[in-house]
């Protein structure tokens, strides 16, 4: 039974279809792999920046921890001792706005405390800010938390002697820090830097008097502070530091190569509240790209949100890629199509040529076979005629004989 000519082209169609499908599959694999590579590169770069910022924060807070340990190990720390101790930290960390020692002073201790403080600073007194914004002598209250030492002095001299207990909110934060027996941070605080306002934060570490009895020392200092009454009685004061968030971030990222990532930092400690702290713009931006968060972000492609802890507070770091950075290479996928489709086309043409040539040969063979059959038929007919003629001739010879 003869086969229809179009059946010979079924394998050709299958080859073409498989070639196109394989090319499309390769295109998707290449483009998908490129997108994944870019996503991983962005994530790695963003996480590197978050970790660097977190490490810088930890190192900055370590300065306050060192001050607390310094006072904890010393029975008495003078003004010069404090200045010399914090001097190296002030040179190393540009993010430090102020380092302070805030002692606990009761009402009965106020006079003797001020008298002792005037030995190293003659104009010292415990102050507060009145409603008119003027610095006046602090009113009588059962407990004071004045700033006894502060460095650098020139930029913070107005805070020297300022009683933090005059502000109920600050006093409550100090008492909570005392009760927690650990370092705690404040919400954002506005700081003036080169004529502009930026945000910073303060951390305070409670320092307690050492145990007096041998039994308490054997049990450990923490056990002597296990009750609120003991913490109230043994509180010596607070080691405190005020830090500029922008300086912390920029100092952490200055040694990293620019990669096209903007960074927005928010304080999300309070539930359902999100307070902006700082925005770091990639160095790939023009110089005038320092803008408010949420402005000029059209075309942002990648985003990663990471949470870090600053003592008891929680900060959210949002990393976003700037337009034109961390984009997958579109040419890799199109190159696959540009290579695969022509190859499929050439292969199809080659197979089509082979099939056409085969069909031509088969037609020629069929034609020659038909001709051969016709010639054989003619030869057979001629042979039959000759045989018949020979028989007739033989009969004629027999008759003649």
Short mmCIF file of C-alpha atoms in Angstrom, two decimals:
data_model
loop_
_atom_site.label_atom_id
_atom_site.label_comp_id
_atom_site.label_asym_id
_atom_site.label_seq_id
_atom_site.Cartn_x
_atom_site.Cartn_y
_atom_site.Cartn_z
CA UNK A 1 0.00 0.00 0.00
CA UNK A 2 1.45 3.34 -1.05
CA UNK A 3 2.35 5.98 1.53
CA UNK A 4 1.09 9.55 1.07
CA UNK A 5 3.97 11.94 0.27
CA UNK A 6 3.10 14.30 3.16
CA UNK A 7 3.75 11.49 5.66
CA UNK A 8 7.46 11.82 4.94
CA UNK A 9 7.37 15.36 6.39
CA UNK A 10 5.88 14.33 9.76
CA UNK A 11 9.35 13.65 11.28
CA UNK A 12 10.49 17.00 9.88
CA UNK A 13 7.63 18.79 11.64
CA UNK A 14 8.41 16.97 14.87
CA UNK A 15 12.08 17.97 14.67
CA UNK A 16 11.14 21.61 14.06
CA UNK A 17 8.63 21.57 16.93
CA UNK A 18 11.09 19.95 19.33
CA UNK A 19 13.80 22.43 18.30
CA UNK A 20 11.54 25.41 18.96
CA UNK A 21 10.40 24.00 22.30
CA UNK A 22 13.98 23.28 23.40
CA UNK A 23 15.05 26.78 22.39
CA UNK A 24 12.17 28.33 24.33
CA UNK A 25 12.99 26.16 27.34
CA UNK A 26 16.64 27.19 27.17
CA UNK A 27 15.57 30.84 26.89
CA UNK A 28 13.48 30.55 30.06
CA UNK A 29 16.25 28.71 31.91
CA UNK A 30 18.86 31.32 30.99
CA UNK A 31 16.65 34.32 31.79
CA UNK A 32 15.47 32.69 35.03
CA UNK A 33 19.04 31.93 36.03
CA UNK A 34 20.05 35.50 35.28
CA UNK A 35 17.20 36.88 37.40
CA UNK A 36 18.17 34.53 40.24
CA UNK A 37 21.81 35.57 39.97
CA UNK A 38 20.88 39.25 40.17
CA UNK A 39 18.51 38.60 43.08
CA UNK A 40 21.23 36.76 44.99
CA UNK A 41 23.75 39.50 44.25
CA UNK A 42 21.34 42.16 45.51
CA UNK A 43 20.49 40.17 48.64
CA UNK A 44 24.15 39.53 49.43
CA UNK A 45 25.06 43.20 48.96
CA UNK A 46 22.08 44.38 51.04
CA UNK A 47 22.78 41.94 53.87
CA UNK A 48 26.44 42.98 53.90
CA UNK A 49 25.36 46.58 54.47
CA UNK A 50 22.89 45.69 57.19
CA UNK A 51 25.49 43.60 59.00
CA UNK A 52 28.08 46.38 58.75
CA UNK A 53 25.61 48.88 60.23
CA UNK A 54 24.67 46.46 62.99
CA UNK A 55 28.33 45.84 63.82
CA UNK A 56 29.01 49.58 63.93
CA UNK A 57 26.09 50.06 66.33
CA UNK A 58 27.37 47.30 68.60
CA UNK A 59 30.86 48.79 68.63
CA UNK A 60 29.47 52.25 69.39
CA UNK A 61 27.38 50.94 72.26
CA UNK A 62 30.48 49.20 73.55
CA UNK A 63 31.88 52.64 74.39
CA UNK A 64 29.06 53.19 76.89
CA UNK A 65 29.59 49.68 78.22
CA UNK A 66 33.28 50.52 78.76
CA UNK A 67 32.38 53.70 80.64
CA UNK A 68 30.05 51.72 82.87
CA UNK A 69 32.79 49.17 83.56
CA UNK A 70 35.24 52.00 84.26
CA UNK A 71 32.98 53.50 86.93
CA UNK A 72 32.06 50.08 88.25
CA UNK A 73 35.75 49.28 88.81
CA UNK A 74 36.60 52.65 90.35
CA UNK A 75 35.59 54.05 93.69
CA UNK A 76 36.03 57.58 92.39
CA UNK A 77 36.41 58.96 88.85
CA UNK A 78 37.50 62.57 88.45
CA UNK A 79 36.66 64.93 85.62
CA UNK A 80 40.12 64.58 84.09
CA UNK A 81 39.99 60.80 84.47
CA UNK A 82 36.72 60.74 82.56
CA UNK A 83 38.04 63.02 79.80
CA UNK A 84 41.18 60.95 79.33
CA UNK A 85 39.26 57.68 79.37
CA UNK A 86 36.74 58.68 76.66
CA UNK A 87 39.25 60.60 74.55
CA UNK A 88 40.30 57.68 72.30
CA UNK A 89 36.66 56.71 71.68
CA UNK A 90 35.78 60.28 70.64
CA UNK A 91 38.62 60.22 68.10
CA UNK A 92 37.66 56.82 66.76
CA UNK A 93 33.88 57.22 66.48
CA UNK A 94 32.61 60.33 64.70
CA UNK A 95 29.07 59.21 65.48
CA UNK A 96 29.41 60.16 69.17
CA UNK A 97 27.50 63.35 69.95
CA UNK A 98 28.06 63.11 73.71
CA UNK A 99 29.37 60.77 76.39
CA UNK A 100 28.06 61.41 79.90
CA UNK A 101 28.21 60.31 83.48
CA UNK A 102 24.89 60.87 85.27
CA UNK A 103 25.09 60.15 89.01
CA UNK A 104 22.16 59.57 91.31
CA UNK A 105 21.85 62.39 93.84
CA UNK A 106 19.27 62.56 96.64
CA UNK A 107 17.90 65.79 98.05
CA UNK A 108 20.00 65.44 101.18
CA UNK A 109 23.15 64.92 99.11
CA UNK A 110 22.60 67.86 96.76
CA UNK A 111 24.61 70.51 98.66
CA UNK A 112 27.64 68.32 99.29
CA UNK A 113 27.47 66.97 95.72
CA UNK A 114 27.50 70.46 94.19
CA UNK A 115 30.33 71.51 96.51
CA UNK A 116 32.47 68.54 95.50
CA UNK A 117 31.70 69.10 91.80
CA UNK A 118 32.81 72.74 92.00
CA UNK A 119 36.33 71.61 92.94
CA UNK A 120 36.88 70.56 89.33
CA UNK A 121 34.33 72.91 87.73
CA UNK A 122 33.77 76.08 89.79
CA UNK A 123 30.51 77.10 88.07
CA UNK A 124 28.82 73.74 88.49
CA UNK A 125 25.28 73.52 89.83
CA UNK A 126 22.28 71.28 89.25
CA UNK A 127 20.13 73.04 86.65
CA UNK A 128 16.86 72.64 84.84
CA UNK A 129 15.16 74.40 81.95
CA UNK A 130 12.12 76.49 82.88
CA UNK A 131 9.05 77.12 80.75
CA UNK A 132 10.68 80.14 79.15
CA UNK A 133 13.58 77.98 77.97
CA UNK A 134 16.11 79.51 80.36
CA UNK A 135 18.62 77.50 82.38
CA UNK A 136 17.87 77.95 86.09
CA UNK A 137 18.73 76.21 89.35
CA UNK A 138 16.81 72.95 89.72
CA UNK A 139 13.81 72.99 92.01
CA UNK A 140 13.72 70.90 95.12
CA UNK A 141 12.87 67.26 94.43
CA UNK A 142 13.67 64.02 96.25
CA UNK A 143 15.94 62.67 93.51
CA UNK A 144 18.26 64.25 90.93
CA UNK A 145 20.06 62.84 87.92
CA UNK A 146 22.42 65.67 86.85
CA UNK A 147 25.00 65.41 84.08
CA UNK A 148 28.24 65.56 86.04
CA UNK A 149 30.71 64.77 83.22
CA UNK A 150 30.19 65.27 79.49
CA UNK A 151 32.52 65.01 76.51
CA UNK A 152 33.11 66.60 74.08
CA UNK A 153 32.59 69.61 76.32
CA UNK A 154 32.46 72.48 73.81
CA UNK A 155 29.46 71.13 71.92
CA UNK A 156 27.67 69.94 75.07
CA UNK A 157 28.57 72.50 77.74
CA UNK A 158 24.94 73.56 78.17
CA UNK A 159 24.06 70.06 79.33
CA UNK A 160 26.63 70.06 82.14
CA UNK A 161 24.72 70.04 85.42
CA UNK A 162 21.36 69.57 83.68
CA UNK A 163 19.02 67.51 85.86
CA UNK A 164 17.41 64.83 83.70
CA UNK A 165 14.92 64.10 86.49
CA UNK A 166 13.24 67.46 85.73
CA UNK A 167 11.66 65.89 82.65
CA UNK A 168 9.07 63.29 83.76
CA UNK A 169 9.46 61.27 80.54
CA UNK A 170 13.26 61.09 80.86
CA UNK A 171 12.99 60.31 84.58
CA UNK A 172 10.61 57.45 83.83
CA UNK A 173 13.03 56.11 81.18
CA UNK A 174 15.91 56.28 83.66
CA UNK A 175 13.97 54.43 86.32
CA UNK A 176 12.94 51.75 83.81
CA UNK A 177 16.59 51.35 82.81
CA UNK A 178 17.54 51.01 86.47
CA UNK A 179 14.87 48.36 87.03
CA UNK A 180 15.95 46.46 83.90
CA UNK A 181 19.59 46.37 85.13
CA UNK A 182 20.80 46.59 81.56
CA UNK A 183 21.49 49.10 78.82
CA UNK A 184 18.45 50.63 77.17
CA UNK A 185 18.04 53.01 74.26
CA UNK A 186 15.75 55.97 73.74
CA UNK A 187 13.48 56.73 70.79
CA UNK A 188 14.88 59.06 68.15
CA UNK A 189 16.08 62.46 69.33
CA UNK A 190 16.65 65.46 67.02
CA UNK A 191 20.27 66.63 66.83
CA UNK A 192 21.67 69.67 65.06
CA UNK A 193 24.50 68.86 62.70
CA UNK A 194 26.12 71.51 60.48
CA UNK A 195 23.03 73.69 60.48
CA UNK A 196 20.56 70.90 59.77
CA UNK A 197 18.49 68.66 61.99
CA UNK A 198 19.10 64.94 61.90
CA UNK A 199 18.15 62.12 64.22
CA UNK A 200 20.16 60.39 66.88
CA UNK A 201 19.51 58.22 69.91
CA UNK A 202 20.76 57.92 73.46
CA UNK A 203 21.68 54.82 75.43
CA UNK A 204 22.03 54.59 79.20
CA UNK A 205 23.66 51.87 81.27
CA UNK A 206 22.92 51.67 85.02
CA UNK A 207 25.90 51.34 87.35
CA UNK A 208 25.33 49.99 90.85
CA UNK A 209 27.38 50.13 94.02
CA UNK A 210 29.31 46.95 94.70
CA UNK A 211 28.13 44.58 97.44
CA UNK A 212 29.38 45.58 100.88
CA UNK A 213 29.34 42.22 102.59
CA UNK A 214 31.49 39.21 101.77
CA UNK A 215 28.36 37.09 101.59
CA UNK A 216 26.82 39.31 98.92
CA UNK A 217 30.06 39.29 96.96
CA UNK A 218 30.16 35.49 97.09
CA UNK A 219 26.60 35.30 95.79
CA UNK A 220 27.35 37.69 92.95
CA UNK A 221 26.36 41.26 92.16
CA UNK A 222 23.33 40.22 90.11
CA UNK A 223 21.82 38.41 93.06
CA UNK A 224 22.15 41.55 95.20
CA UNK A 225 19.99 43.41 92.66
CA UNK A 226 17.21 40.85 92.50
CA UNK A 227 14.73 43.13 94.26
CA UNK A 228 13.47 46.57 93.26
CA UNK A 229 14.40 47.96 96.67
CA UNK A 230 18.02 46.85 96.27
CA UNK A 231 18.21 48.36 92.80
CA UNK A 232 16.85 51.66 94.11
CA UNK A 233 19.30 51.77 96.99
CA UNK A 234 22.40 50.57 95.13
CA UNK A 235 22.02 52.65 91.97
CA UNK A 236 25.14 54.76 91.56
CA UNK A 237 24.31 56.44 88.30
CA UNK A 238 24.19 56.00 84.53
CA UNK A 239 26.86 55.84 81.87
CA UNK A 240 25.25 57.44 78.84
CA UNK A 241 26.01 58.12 75.22
CA UNK A 242 24.28 60.09 72.49
CA UNK A 243 24.96 58.92 68.92
CA UNK A 244 24.21 60.31 65.48
CA UNK A 245 22.51 57.64 63.40
CA UNK A 246 23.70 59.10 60.10
CA UNK A 247 27.33 59.03 61.17
CA UNK A 248 27.00 55.43 62.33
CA UNK A 249 25.57 54.35 58.97
CA UNK A 250 28.02 56.31 56.83
CA UNK A 251 30.98 55.18 58.91
CA UNK A 252 29.86 51.57 58.58
CA UNK A 253 29.47 51.77 54.79
CA UNK A 254 32.42 53.97 53.86
CA UNK A 255 34.76 51.03 53.22
CA UNK A 256 32.26 49.14 51.05
CA UNK A 257 32.25 49.64 47.31
CA UNK A 258 29.12 51.41 46.03
CA UNK A 259 26.63 48.96 44.62
CA UNK A 260 23.50 50.99 43.91
CA UNK A 261 21.53 50.34 47.10
CA UNK A 262 19.57 52.93 49.07
CA UNK A 263 18.95 52.29 52.75
CA UNK A 264 16.07 53.62 54.86
CA UNK A 265 16.07 53.04 58.62
CA UNK A 266 12.97 53.20 60.81
CA UNK A 267 12.25 52.70 64.50
CA UNK A 268 9.42 50.15 64.70
CA UNK A 269 9.61 49.42 68.42
CA UNK A 270 6.16 50.84 69.10
CA UNK A 271 3.45 48.69 67.61
CA UNK A 272 1.67 50.22 64.61
CA UNK A 273 4.16 53.13 64.55
CA UNK A 274 7.05 53.65 62.17
CA UNK A 275 9.44 56.52 62.86
CA UNK A 276 11.93 57.54 60.20
CA UNK A 277 15.54 57.65 61.44
CA UNK A 278 17.88 58.01 58.49
CA UNK A 279 18.24 57.55 54.75
CA UNK A 280 21.48 56.51 53.11
CA UNK A 281 21.59 57.21 49.38
CA UNK A 282 23.85 55.17 47.17
CA UNK A 283 26.99 56.87 45.95
CA UNK A 284 25.82 56.07 42.43
CA UNK A 285 23.22 58.81 42.88
CA UNK A 286 24.06 62.37 41.84
CA UNK A 287 25.18 64.69 44.63
CA UNK A 288 21.70 66.23 44.90
CA UNK A 289 19.97 62.89 45.39
CA UNK A 290 19.71 63.25 49.18
CA UNK A 291 15.96 63.26 49.36
CA UNK A 292 13.17 62.38 51.71
CA UNK A 293 12.10 58.73 52.01
CA UNK A 294 9.45 57.71 49.53
CA UNK A 295 10.38 60.40 46.98
CA UNK A 296 12.00 59.64 43.63
CA UNK A 297 11.81 55.87 43.91
CA UNK A 298 10.23 55.22 40.53
CA UNK A 299 11.72 52.22 38.84
CA UNK A 300 12.98 50.51 41.97
CA UNK A 301 13.29 46.82 41.25
CA UNK A 302 14.59 45.05 44.34
CA UNK A 303 13.79 45.45 48.03
CA UNK A 304 14.95 43.71 51.19
CA UNK A 305 13.75 44.43 54.72
CA UNK A 306 15.81 43.38 57.72
CA UNK A 307 15.22 43.97 61.44
CA UNK A 308 18.03 44.75 63.85
CA UNK A 309 17.95 45.27 67.61
CA UNK A 310 19.48 48.25 69.37
CA UNK A 311 19.41 47.15 73.03
CA UNK A 312 15.66 47.05 73.80
CA UNK A 313 14.54 48.83 70.62
CA UNK A 314 13.83 47.41 67.20
CA UNK A 315 14.94 49.08 64.00
CA UNK A 316 13.86 48.18 60.49
CA UNK A 317 16.34 48.55 57.64
CA UNK A 318 14.84 48.72 54.15
CA UNK A 319 17.33 48.24 51.31
CA UNK A 320 16.20 49.14 47.79
CA UNK A 321 18.09 49.03 44.51
CA UNK A 322 18.27 52.24 42.54
CA UNK A 323 16.95 52.34 38.95
CA UNK A 324 19.40 50.86 36.51
CA UNK A 325 21.23 48.69 39.05
CA UNK A 326 20.83 44.98 39.74
CA UNK A 327 19.09 44.44 36.40
CA UNK A 328 19.27 41.02 34.71
CA UNK A 329 21.15 40.96 31.41
CA UNK A 330 18.42 40.65 28.74
CA UNK A 331 20.91 39.74 26.02
CA UNK A 332 21.79 36.39 27.54
CA UNK A 333 18.25 35.08 26.97
CA UNK A 334 17.92 36.65 23.54
CA UNK A 335 21.32 35.25 22.61
CA UNK A 336 19.94 31.79 23.34
CA UNK A 337 17.00 32.47 21.04
CA UNK A 338 19.30 33.96 18.41
CA UNK A 339 21.40 30.79 18.49
CA UNK A 340 18.66 28.21 18.95
CA UNK A 341 16.10 29.34 16.37
CA UNK A 342 18.57 29.66 13.46
CA UNK A 343 20.04 26.27 14.37
CA UNK A 344 16.55 24.76 14.37
CA UNK A 345 15.81 26.45 11.05
CA UNK A 346 19.02 25.21 9.45
CA UNK A 347 18.46 21.71 10.78
CA UNK A 348 14.90 21.75 9.44
CA UNK A 349 16.08 22.96 6.05
CA UNK A 350 18.80 20.29 5.98
CA UNK A 351 16.37 17.52 6.89
CA UNK A 352 13.85 18.89 4.38
CA UNK A 353 16.53 18.76 1.71
CA UNK A 354 17.37 15.20 2.66
CA UNK A 355 13.72 14.19 2.62
CA UNK A 356 13.20 15.93 -0.74
CA UNK A 357 16.25 14.25 -2.19
CA UNK A 358 15.10 10.88 -0.88
CA UNK A 359 11.65 11.40 -2.37
CA UNK A 360 13.24 12.36 -5.68
CA UNK A 361 15.39 9.22 -5.63
CA UNK A 362 12.36 7.11 -4.76
CA UNK A 363 10.40 8.63 -7.65
CA UNK A 364 13.32 7.97 -10.03
CA UNK A 365 13.62 4.39 -8.77
CA UNK A 366 9.86 3.91 -9.22
CA UNK A 367 10.08 5.32 -12.76
CA UNK A 368 13.03 3.11 -13.67
CA UNK A 369 11.31 0.10 -12.15
CA UNK A 370 8.22 0.77 -14.26
CA UNK A 371 10.31 1.13 -17.37
CA UNK A 372 12.14 -2.11 -16.56
CA UNK A 373 8.85 -3.92 -16.09
CA UNK A 374 7.61 -2.64 -19.45
CA UNK A 375 10.86 -3.71 -21.17
CA UNK A 376 10.60 -7.14 -19.54
CA UNK A 377 7.04 -7.43 -20.73
CA UNK A 378 8.07 -6.54 -24.29
CA UNK A 379 10.93 -9.04 -24.15
CA UNK A 380 8.61 -11.75 -22.87
CA UNK A 381 6.16 -11.00 -25.65
CA UNK A 382 8.90 -11.12 -28.24
CA UNK A 383 10.19 -14.38 -26.81
CA UNK A 384 6.72 -15.84 -27.04
CA UNK A 385 6.40 -14.73 -30.64
CA UNK A 386 9.77 -16.22 -31.51
CA UNK A 387 8.88 -19.48 -29.81
CA UNK A 388 5.60 -19.55 -31.71
CA UNK A 389 7.40 -18.81 -35.00
CA UNK A 390 9.90 -21.58 -34.30
CA UNK A 391 7.08 -24.03 -33.71
CA UNK A 392 5.38 -22.99 -36.94
CA UNK A 393 8.63 -23.33 -38.84
CA UNK A 394 9.22 -26.76 -37.34
CA UNK A 395 5.74 -27.86 -38.41
CA UNK A 396 6.40 -26.57 -41.93
CA UNK A 397 9.67 -28.48 -42.13
CA UNK A 398 7.97 -31.64 -41.00
CA UNK A 399 5.35 -31.15 -43.69
CA UNK A 400 7.94 -30.64 -46.38
CA UNK A 401 9.81 -33.77 -45.35
#
